[in-house]
Amino acid sequence: MNWHDNKRVLVGVSGGIAAYKSPALVRRLLQRGCEVRVMMSRAAAEFITPLTLQAVSGHPVHQHLLDAEAESGMGHIELARWAEHIVIAPATADFIARLAQGRADDLLTAVTLASDAEVAVAPAMNRLMWQNPATQRNLESLKQRGIRIIGPGSGEQACGESGDGRMSEPEDIATALAGEGHPRLLDGLSALITAGPTWEALDPVRGITNHSSGKMGYAMARAARDFGAQVTLVSGPVNRNTPREVRRIDVVSAQQMLDAVAEHAPDADLFIAVAAVADYRPAAAAEHKMKKKSERMKVELIRNPDILASVAAMKRAPFTVGFAAETENAVANARQKLKAKGADVMAANQVADDDNVFGNDENSVTLIDKDGEAVLAKTDKYRLAVQIIEHIAPLLAQRRQATAG
């Protein structure tokens, strides 16, 4: 299983002392590009606080079988549908017994029973509980149902005894679920990324903007981070959560975006311009809301600065990647933009197709550079961002090596 094929992972924490390892597991999964949510039993909250797991995962922790705040009070069904993978770590002897029996009397068992996700458990218990024939029968029952058993390890236990039953280490569990982790293709490098639209004010309540949900730009920020880069994200006005460990700078207009990019580009190794920047802005914005006075209104527009071209023209420019949203002749137009703007790579994005509409969770692009083209088939935007990084990382390394030489 390739690491970036792991998308939505639901981590369940049952009530054992090994729960102290669960935050580290969440972090290891996040480092592998997984989207992680956490659920925990009532007993687990006696060992570790929900706030700790919320801080690590970046999302509220689910604790209750019947969630009054969830749609129709069916929070466990929403979680079961969301998850592509479920891992219970630690999985106590009690939890394993109840899961083997098909019980659904708490959040963890109900979600697991109600989901068609791939399920894994990481046992954690006293060595004698592990060796007990009842536990082994329960584990065998889980295996027959296709549930994966990860571990346990062997060693000193919290009870003072030593032997089998220790929960496997978080790194080992994450590797079993999601592979070896990210190749550190951008390790030690700085990436500057733009995302979202810009808004060019006509007056205090109206403006000119472009279609953009920010999904692709934010996916690029996540992917660059996951490959080891220190990421600064310059974002136009979108309603999206900031990716963890990413520095976000909020802007509104193209000029503000240019100013932020100009400030940070000299320190960047990689610049990825995903933002849908308005080509023009009003020559002057009205101080107060403009009133309707006639059937027609003329507005003088002036051209906005070209942010990608300005970065590419720097004396010590970072490796530059642009996105070209086109409604026709996408590859030809993107190649022309590659040359005109002086970029290193241009991602041609055909936006007129019905399945490539703005705001979609999936996309496809053609990557163009001076040596050729690479077609990246339609997939979700994070996985597409991963493929883009995998494509440009060797080109960036070659340029850095040539510059150093």
XYZ file of C-alpha atoms in Angstrom:
405
model
C 0.000 0.000 0.000
C 1.511 3.275 -1.091
C 1.695 5.930 1.604
C -0.295 8.560 -0.283
C -3.071 6.046 -0.989
C -4.047 6.365 2.675
C -6.497 9.189 2.826
C -8.994 9.139 5.693
C -7.872 7.312 8.816
C -10.023 7.096 11.948
C -7.974 6.384 15.066
C -9.889 4.832 17.961
C -8.439 4.989 21.466
C -9.720 2.500 24.031
C -9.124 2.638 27.764
C -5.621 1.388 28.436
C -2.432 2.935 29.767
C -0.935 2.651 26.258
C -3.286 5.488 25.264
C -0.355 7.794 25.972
C 1.127 6.565 22.662
C -1.948 7.516 20.618
C -0.968 11.173 19.973
C 2.327 9.980 18.502
C 0.447 7.591 16.218
C -1.800 10.416 15.005
C 1.255 12.539 14.258
C 2.995 9.716 12.360
C -0.090 9.202 10.203
C -0.344 12.915 9.479
C 3.292 12.926 8.427
C 2.417 10.262 5.872
C -0.226 12.464 4.283
C -3.235 10.852 5.920
C -6.260 12.844 6.982
C -6.900 11.791 10.575
C -9.866 11.935 12.924
C -9.915 10.550 16.465
C -12.572 8.819 18.544
C -12.052 7.650 22.092
C -13.907 5.640 24.690
C -15.044 7.022 28.014
C -12.351 4.955 29.765
C -9.646 6.301 27.430
C -10.360 9.823 28.692
C -9.155 8.644 32.128
C -5.679 8.120 30.660
C -5.346 10.968 28.149
C -7.397 14.094 27.559
C -9.431 14.687 24.395
C -7.794 18.113 24.195
C -4.394 16.516 23.635
C -5.650 14.450 20.726
C -7.529 17.429 19.316
C -4.375 19.535 19.410
C -2.386 16.866 17.579
C -5.022 15.950 14.980
C -6.350 19.462 14.438
C -9.956 18.259 14.716
C -12.500 17.795 17.520
C -12.339 14.386 19.187
C -15.449 12.216 19.050
C -16.461 10.643 22.354
C -20.193 9.967 22.352
C -22.209 7.273 20.600
C -25.196 9.562 20.208
C -23.968 13.026 19.262
C -26.700 15.641 19.560
C -24.651 18.077 17.457
C -24.288 15.656 14.549
C -26.844 15.482 11.770
C -29.932 13.619 13.107
C -27.873 12.719 16.168
C -26.130 9.965 14.180
C -22.511 10.960 14.691
C -21.276 7.372 14.688
C -22.788 6.728 11.248
C -21.159 9.878 9.851
C -17.783 8.722 11.191
C -18.298 5.216 9.825
C -19.022 6.604 6.368
C -16.123 9.063 6.471
C -13.400 6.546 7.321
C -11.441 4.621 4.712
C -9.275 3.015 7.398
C -9.998 2.446 11.092
C -7.285 1.571 13.591
C -7.944 0.988 17.289
C -4.756 1.748 19.227
C -4.594 0.734 21.965
C -7.085 -2.098 21.649
C -7.639 -3.511 25.124
C -8.637 -7.110 25.857
C -12.110 -5.839 26.743
C -12.488 -3.947 23.483
C -11.265 -6.925 21.450
C -13.778 -9.187 23.233
C -16.686 -6.842 22.570
C -15.661 -6.326 18.941
C -15.441 -10.101 18.459
C -18.964 -10.449 19.841
C -20.321 -7.846 17.446
C -21.282 -5.490 20.250
C -22.190 -1.891 19.456
C -22.723 -0.397 22.885
C -20.108 2.351 22.702
C -18.736 4.680 20.044
C -15.705 2.605 19.056
C -17.532 -0.697 18.578
C -20.551 0.929 16.906
C -18.452 2.821 14.361
C -16.331 -0.228 13.572
C -19.397 -2.410 13.139
C -21.175 0.175 10.961
C -18.258 0.861 8.608
C -17.013 -0.883 5.484
C -13.562 0.615 6.025
C -10.445 -1.503 6.437
C -10.072 -2.184 10.154
C -6.951 -2.845 12.203
C -6.394 -3.250 15.946
C -3.176 -2.781 17.911
C -3.570 -4.902 21.068
C -2.258 -3.639 24.395
C -2.692 -5.616 27.596
C -1.014 -7.573 30.378
C 0.955 -10.581 29.158
C -1.361 -13.075 30.862
C -4.435 -11.416 29.374
C -2.759 -11.679 25.986
C -1.967 -15.350 26.471
C -5.441 -16.235 27.775
C -7.221 -18.627 25.393
C -10.308 -16.391 25.418
C -8.290 -13.472 24.059
C -6.672 -15.659 21.415
C -10.076 -16.993 20.315
C -11.358 -13.423 20.037
C -8.355 -12.416 17.948
C -8.844 -15.411 15.673
C -12.468 -14.388 15.205
C -11.378 -10.882 14.202
C -8.860 -12.268 11.727
C -11.536 -14.409 10.098
C -13.597 -11.249 9.605
C -10.686 -9.595 7.798
C -9.621 -7.367 10.686
C -5.881 -6.821 10.791
C -3.909 -7.416 13.987
C -0.839 -5.181 14.381
C 1.487 -6.428 17.114
C 1.690 -6.593 19.981
C 5.287 -6.089 20.969
C 7.147 -7.616 23.837
C 8.869 -5.956 26.762
C 8.345 -4.250 30.093
C 4.719 -3.464 30.876
C 3.041 -0.849 33.051
C 2.035 -3.526 35.554
C 5.693 -4.271 36.197
C 5.741 -7.576 34.339
C 7.526 -8.276 31.089
C 6.387 -10.194 28.012
C 4.049 -10.068 25.059
C 1.222 -7.556 25.135
C 2.906 -4.154 24.749
C 1.252 -1.981 22.148
C 3.435 -1.710 19.068
C 5.309 1.553 18.698
C 3.446 4.336 16.858
C 6.019 4.420 14.064
C 5.562 0.687 13.461
C 1.767 0.956 13.436
C 1.853 3.908 11.037
C 4.256 2.042 8.766
C 2.014 -1.032 8.783
C -0.944 1.138 7.800
C 0.608 3.694 5.477
C 4.048 2.566 4.394
C 7.438 3.984 5.208
C 6.379 7.610 5.065
C 7.199 10.473 2.799
C 10.375 10.561 0.796
C 11.963 13.789 1.994
C 12.267 15.234 -1.493
C 12.029 18.814 -0.221
C 13.798 18.328 3.085
C 15.376 21.556 4.323
C 13.867 23.653 1.532
C 11.480 26.583 1.724
C 8.303 26.629 -0.377
C 6.175 29.702 -1.035
C 2.683 28.939 -2.356
C -0.243 31.139 -3.357
C -3.852 29.949 -3.208
C -7.420 31.121 -3.580
C -8.812 34.105 -5.489
C -8.083 37.803 -5.175
C -10.775 40.424 -4.630
C -10.468 43.777 -6.308
C -12.810 46.289 -4.678
C -15.202 48.427 -6.712
C -16.594 49.951 -3.534
C -16.847 48.786 0.121
C -19.359 46.035 -0.756
C -18.653 45.037 -4.383
C -15.647 43.738 -6.213
C -14.129 41.786 -9.085
C -12.877 38.297 -8.375
C -12.110 34.899 -9.950
C -13.539 31.449 -9.333
C -11.349 29.634 -6.797
C -12.138 27.443 -3.800
C -8.482 27.347 -2.732
C -8.581 23.531 -2.619
C -5.722 22.982 -5.071
C -3.457 25.588 -3.496
C -4.072 24.258 -0.005
C -3.459 20.712 -1.244
C -0.122 21.873 -2.692
C 0.776 23.402 0.677
C -0.007 20.121 2.449
C 1.958 18.072 -0.055
C 5.017 20.350 0.043
C 4.948 20.188 3.841
C 4.614 16.405 3.787
C 7.696 16.157 1.558
C 9.732 18.083 4.120
C 9.500 21.722 3.028
C 8.943 24.689 5.297
C 5.819 26.153 3.733
C 4.497 29.704 3.625
C 1.001 29.942 2.166
C -0.225 33.283 0.847
C -3.976 32.922 0.652
C -6.701 34.995 -0.912
C -10.132 35.081 0.750
C -11.316 31.477 1.193
C -13.018 29.635 4.024
C -10.480 26.858 4.585
C -8.531 25.553 7.551
C -4.815 26.286 7.578
C -2.796 23.084 7.097
C -0.882 22.217 10.253
C 2.738 23.399 10.405
C 2.111 25.783 7.494
C 2.543 29.533 7.907
C -0.455 31.295 6.393
C -0.583 34.926 5.290
C -4.065 36.206 4.443
C -4.454 38.791 1.682
C -7.361 40.175 -0.316
C -6.168 41.979 -3.433
C -3.604 41.110 -6.086
C -1.379 43.944 -4.891
C -1.462 42.608 -1.344
C -0.616 39.147 -2.638
C 2.280 40.562 -4.659
C 3.584 42.426 -1.611
C 3.489 39.285 0.541
C 5.138 37.183 -2.172
C 7.826 39.802 -2.809
C 8.676 39.817 0.895
C 9.155 36.055 1.149
C 10.280 35.008 -2.346
C 13.968 35.924 -1.809
C 14.164 33.237 0.894
C 12.199 30.597 -1.036
C 13.652 27.649 -2.925
C 10.334 26.831 -4.575
C 7.476 29.110 -5.624
C 4.150 27.572 -6.691
C 1.577 30.056 -7.973
C -1.795 28.370 -7.709
C -3.869 31.450 -6.833
C -6.456 32.682 -9.316
C -5.288 36.278 -9.429
C -7.604 38.819 -11.041
C -5.988 40.166 -14.212
C -7.498 43.628 -13.764
C -8.620 45.900 -10.955
C -10.679 49.094 -10.859
C -8.574 52.193 -11.439
C -10.131 53.653 -8.308
C -12.459 52.163 -5.710
C -15.400 54.254 -4.562
C -15.229 55.369 -0.953
C -18.905 54.588 -0.376
C -21.347 52.111 -1.863
C -22.215 53.104 -5.417
C -25.912 53.715 -6.025
C -27.882 52.547 -9.022
C -28.380 55.628 -11.196
C -28.687 54.309 -14.733
C -29.022 51.130 -16.786
C -25.313 51.097 -17.545
C -22.171 51.887 -15.615
C -18.670 52.240 -16.950
C -15.742 51.157 -14.788
C -12.151 51.840 -15.787
C -9.914 48.840 -15.168
C -6.140 48.692 -15.015
C -3.978 45.620 -15.260
C -2.749 43.898 -12.110
C 0.919 42.944 -11.762
C 1.891 39.443 -12.897
C 3.043 37.782 -9.678
C 4.510 34.637 -11.257
C 6.449 36.608 -13.889
C 7.806 38.999 -11.269
C 9.151 36.119 -9.160
C 10.601 34.306 -12.166
C 12.414 37.526 -13.171
C 14.205 37.866 -9.825
C 17.990 37.795 -9.996
C 18.090 34.734 -7.734
C 14.652 33.386 -8.479
C 13.288 30.263 -6.803
C 12.173 27.343 -8.927
C 8.832 28.595 -10.230
C 5.678 26.615 -10.988
C 2.545 28.226 -12.368
C -1.025 27.056 -12.905
C -2.835 28.009 -16.098
C -6.622 27.631 -15.975
C -7.831 27.505 -19.565
C -11.191 26.960 -21.250
C -9.690 25.989 -24.627
C -6.347 24.869 -26.048
C -5.109 24.410 -22.514
C -1.717 22.872 -23.303
C -0.866 25.289 -26.117
C -1.872 28.323 -24.069
C -0.017 27.051 -21.012
C 3.148 26.512 -23.050
C 2.912 30.077 -24.302
C 2.533 31.281 -20.702
C 5.524 29.189 -19.630
C 7.712 31.080 -22.078
C 6.168 34.508 -21.547
C 6.383 34.384 -17.769
C 9.774 32.689 -17.585
C 8.514 29.915 -15.300
C 10.190 26.533 -14.928
C 7.002 24.454 -15.026
C 3.410 25.259 -15.965
C 0.423 23.128 -14.941
C -2.255 23.320 -17.642
C -5.736 22.954 -16.215
C -8.723 22.581 -18.563
C -11.568 24.174 -16.597
C -14.363 24.143 -19.167
C -15.080 20.411 -18.883
C -18.075 19.372 -16.811
C -15.925 17.158 -14.575
C -13.289 19.839 -13.978
C -15.554 22.544 -12.567
C -14.263 24.931 -9.941
C -14.585 23.721 -6.376
C -14.393 20.063 -7.359
C -12.464 17.720 -5.059
C -10.689 16.197 -8.062
C -8.620 17.572 -10.894
C -6.220 16.652 -13.672
C -3.365 18.680 -15.156
C -0.695 18.526 -17.815
C 2.736 19.574 -16.563
C 4.767 21.440 -19.164
C 8.434 22.400 -19.102
C 11.040 23.183 -21.725
C 11.727 19.497 -22.325
C 8.225 18.119 -22.699
C 4.892 17.326 -21.107
C 3.546 14.981 -18.438
C -0.160 14.200 -18.179
C -1.423 13.621 -14.633
C -4.742 11.799 -14.694
C -7.766 12.898 -12.740
C -7.549 12.187 -9.017
C -8.267 13.969 -5.750
C -6.413 17.233 -5.370
C -4.083 16.135 -2.577
C -2.910 13.101 -4.525
C -2.530 15.297 -7.594
C -0.418 17.692 -5.521
C 1.741 14.757 -4.436
C 2.321 13.769 -8.057
C 3.205 17.348 -8.961
C 5.817 17.473 -6.184
C 7.208 14.113 -7.277
C 7.546 15.484 -10.812
C 9.133 18.834 -10.005
C 11.432 17.722 -7.155
C 14.083 16.169 -9.475
C 13.974 19.260 -11.714
C 14.456 21.486 -8.676
C 17.344 19.321 -7.479
C 19.014 19.495 -10.898
C 18.802 23.268 -10.957
C 20.148 23.582 -7.420
C 23.039 21.289 -8.323
C 23.809 23.290 -11.473
C 23.665 26.559 -9.534
C 25.930 25.192 -6.818
C 28.400 23.979 -9.406
